CSV table of C-alpha atoms in Angstrom, one decimal:
chain,number,residue,atom,x,y,z
A,1487,UNK,CA,11.4,17.4,8.4
A,1488,UNK,CA,8.5,14.9,8.7
A,1489,UNK,CA,8.6,11.0,9.8
A,1490,UNK,CA,8.2,8.0,7.8
A,1491,UNK,CA,4.7,7.7,8.9
A,1492,UNK,CA,3.7,11.5,8.9
A,1493,UNK,CA,4.7,11.1,5.4
A,1494,UNK,CA,2.8,7.8,4.6
A,1495,UNK,CA,-0.2,9.0,6.1
A,1496,UNK,CA,-0.4,12.4,4.4
A,1497,UNK,CA,0.2,10.0,1.0
A,1498,UNK,CA,-3.2,7.4,2.2
A,1499,UNK,CA,-5.1,10.8,2.8
A,1500,UNK,CA,-4.5,12.1,-0.6
A,1501,UNK,CA,-5.6,8.7,-1.7
A,1502,UNK,CA,-8.2,9.0,-0.5
A,1503,UNK,CA,-9.0,12.8,-1.6
A,1504,UNK,CA,-7.9,11.4,-5.2
A,1505,UNK,CA,-5.7,14.1,-5.1
A,1506,UNK,CA,-3.2,13.1,-7.9
A,1507,UNK,CA,-1.0,16.1,-7.6
A,1508,UNK,CA,-1.1,15.6,-3.7
A,1509,UNK,CA,-0.2,11.9,-4.0
A,1510,UNK,CA,2.9,12.8,-6.4
A,1511,UNK,CA,3.8,16.0,-3.8
A,1512,UNK,CA,5.3,12.6,-1.6
A,1513,UNK,CA,7.9,11.4,-4.4
A,1514,UNK,CA,10.8,12.1,-4.2
A,1515,UNK,CA,12.1,13.1,-8.5
A,1516,UNK,CA,13.7,9.9,-9.1
A,1517,UNK,CA,11.7,7.8,-7.0
A,1518,UNK,CA,10.7,4.7,-8.1
A,1519,UNK,CA,7.3,1.9,-7.6
A,1520,UNK,CA,7.7,-1.5,-7.7
A,1521,UNK,CA,4.1,-3.1,-8.6
A,1522,UNK,CA,1.8,-6.3,-9.7
A,1523,UNK,CA,-0.2,-3.4,-11.8
A,1524,UNK,CA,2.9,-2.4,-13.7
A,1525,UNK,CA,4.9,-4.7,-16.3
A,1526,UNK,CA,7.6,-2.6,-14.6
A,1527,UNK,CA,9.8,-0.1,-12.3
A,1528,UNK,CA,7.6,3.2,-12.5
A,1529,UNK,CA,10.2,5.3,-12.2
A,1530,UNK,CA,10.5,9.2,-12.0
A,1531,UNK,CA,7.5,11.8,-11.8
A,1532,UNK,CA,6.1,11.4,-14.9
A,1533,UNK,CA,6.2,7.7,-15.1
A,1534,UNK,CA,4.5,8.0,-11.9
A,1535,UNK,CA,2.1,10.8,-12.7
A,1536,UNK,CA,0.9,8.0,-15.6
A,1537,UNK,CA,0.8,5.2,-13.2
A,1538,UNK,CA,-1.5,7.2,-11.1
A,1539,UNK,CA,-4.1,8.3,-12.9
A,1540,UNK,CA,-4.4,5.4,-14.7
A,1541,UNK,CA,-4.6,4.1,-10.7
A,1542,UNK,CA,-7.5,6.5,-10.0
A,1543,UNK,CA,-9.2,4.9,-12.7
A,1544,UNK,CA,-9.4,1.9,-10.2
A,1545,UNK,CA,-9.7,3.7,-7.1
A,1546,UNK,CA,-13.3,5.2,-7.4
A,1547,UNK,CA,-15.1,6.8,-4.3
A,1548,UNK,CA,-17.0,3.5,-4.1
A,1549,UNK,CA,-14.0,1.2,-3.3
A,1550,UNK,CA,-12.2,3.8,-1.5
A,1551,UNK,CA,-15.0,4.0,1.3
A,1552,UNK,CA,-14.2,0.8,1.6
A,1553,UNK,CA,-10.8,1.3,2.4
A,1554,UNK,CA,-9.6,-0.7,5.2
A,1555,UNK,CA,-6.1,-0.5,6.5
A,1556,UNK,CA,-5.5,-4.3,8.0
A,1557,UNK,CA,-1.9,-4.0,9.2
A,1558,UNK,CA,0.1,-0.5,10.0
A,1559,UNK,CA,3.7,-1.0,10.7
A,1560,UNK,CA,6.8,1.4,10.5
A,1561,UNK,CA,10.5,1.6,11.5
A,1562,UNK,CA,12.5,4.2,10.9
A,1563,UNK,CA,12.7,4.9,6.9
A,1564,UNK,CA,10.1,1.9,6.8
A,1565,UNK,CA,6.1,1.6,6.4
A,1566,UNK,CA,4.2,-1.3,5.8
A,1567,UNK,CA,0.2,-1.5,5.2
A,1568,UNK,CA,-1.2,-4.1,4.5
A,1569,UNK,CA,-5.3,-3.4,3.8
A,1570,UNK,CA,-8.7,-4.2,1.4
A,1571,UNK,CA,-11.2,-2.6,-0.1
A,1572,UNK,CA,-14.1,-4.5,0.0
A,1573,UNK,CA,-15.0,-7.0,-2.6
A,1574,UNK,CA,-13.6,-4.7,-5.3
A,1575,UNK,CA,-9.8,-5.3,-4.0
A,1576,UNK,CA,-10.3,-7.6,-1.2
A,1577,UNK,CA,-6.6,-7.8,-0.3
A,1578,UNK,CA,-3.7,-4.8,-1.3
A,1579,UNK,CA,0.2,-4.2,0.6
A,1580,UNK,CA,2.4,-1.2,0.4
A,1581,UNK,CA,5.9,-0.8,1.5
A,1582,UNK,CA,7.3,2.2,1.7
A,1583,UNK,CA,10.8,3.6,2.0
A,1584,UNK,CA,10.8,7.4,3.1
A,1585,UNK,CA,14.1,9.8,3.3
A,1586,UNK,CA,14.5,13.7,3.9
A,1587,UNK,CA,10.5,13.7,3.8
A,1588,UNK,CA,10.0,12.0,0.4
A,1589,UNK,CA,8.5,8.7,-0.9
A,1590,UNK,CA,12.1,7.1,-2.2
A,1591,UNK,CA,10.8,3.4,-2.8
A,1592,UNK,CA,7.4,1.8,-3.1
A,1593,UNK,CA,6.1,-1.6,-3.3
A,1594,UNK,CA,3.0,-2.8,-3.6
A,1595,UNK,CA,0.5,-6.1,-3.8
A,1596,UNK,CA,-2.8,-5.7,-5.3
A,1597,UNK,CA,-5.6,-8.5,-5.9
A,1598,UNK,CA,-8.1,-7.8,-7.5
A,1599,UNK,CA,-11.0,-8.6,-7.6
A,1600,UNK,CA,-12.0,-10.7,-11.2
A,1601,UNK,CA,-14.0,-9.3,-13.7
A,1602,UNK,CA,-17.4,-10.6,-15.0
């Protein structure tokens, strides 16, 4: 079974590749995601698919090309990642909880640049 670090790395690699199906493979069937980018918890694979479909419109190849990990810390089943993606996203952080090789919960805070 993959470790927390392996699952999160695979998840980031899928995001960088903008591969929706690979992103979703890392979540358990009943996973939930709480973020400032959604009005409430995003629960289950169907809702996660809808969320990530919209999120990939923001995470363009240009934005992802500027992605830099600032801090990546994990302990047992929890991993915290602080990151930025240039001017478009000056600050982001994610916390993942991984059990039995799948993300069961994730939180994220993303600060988007002001759109003019």
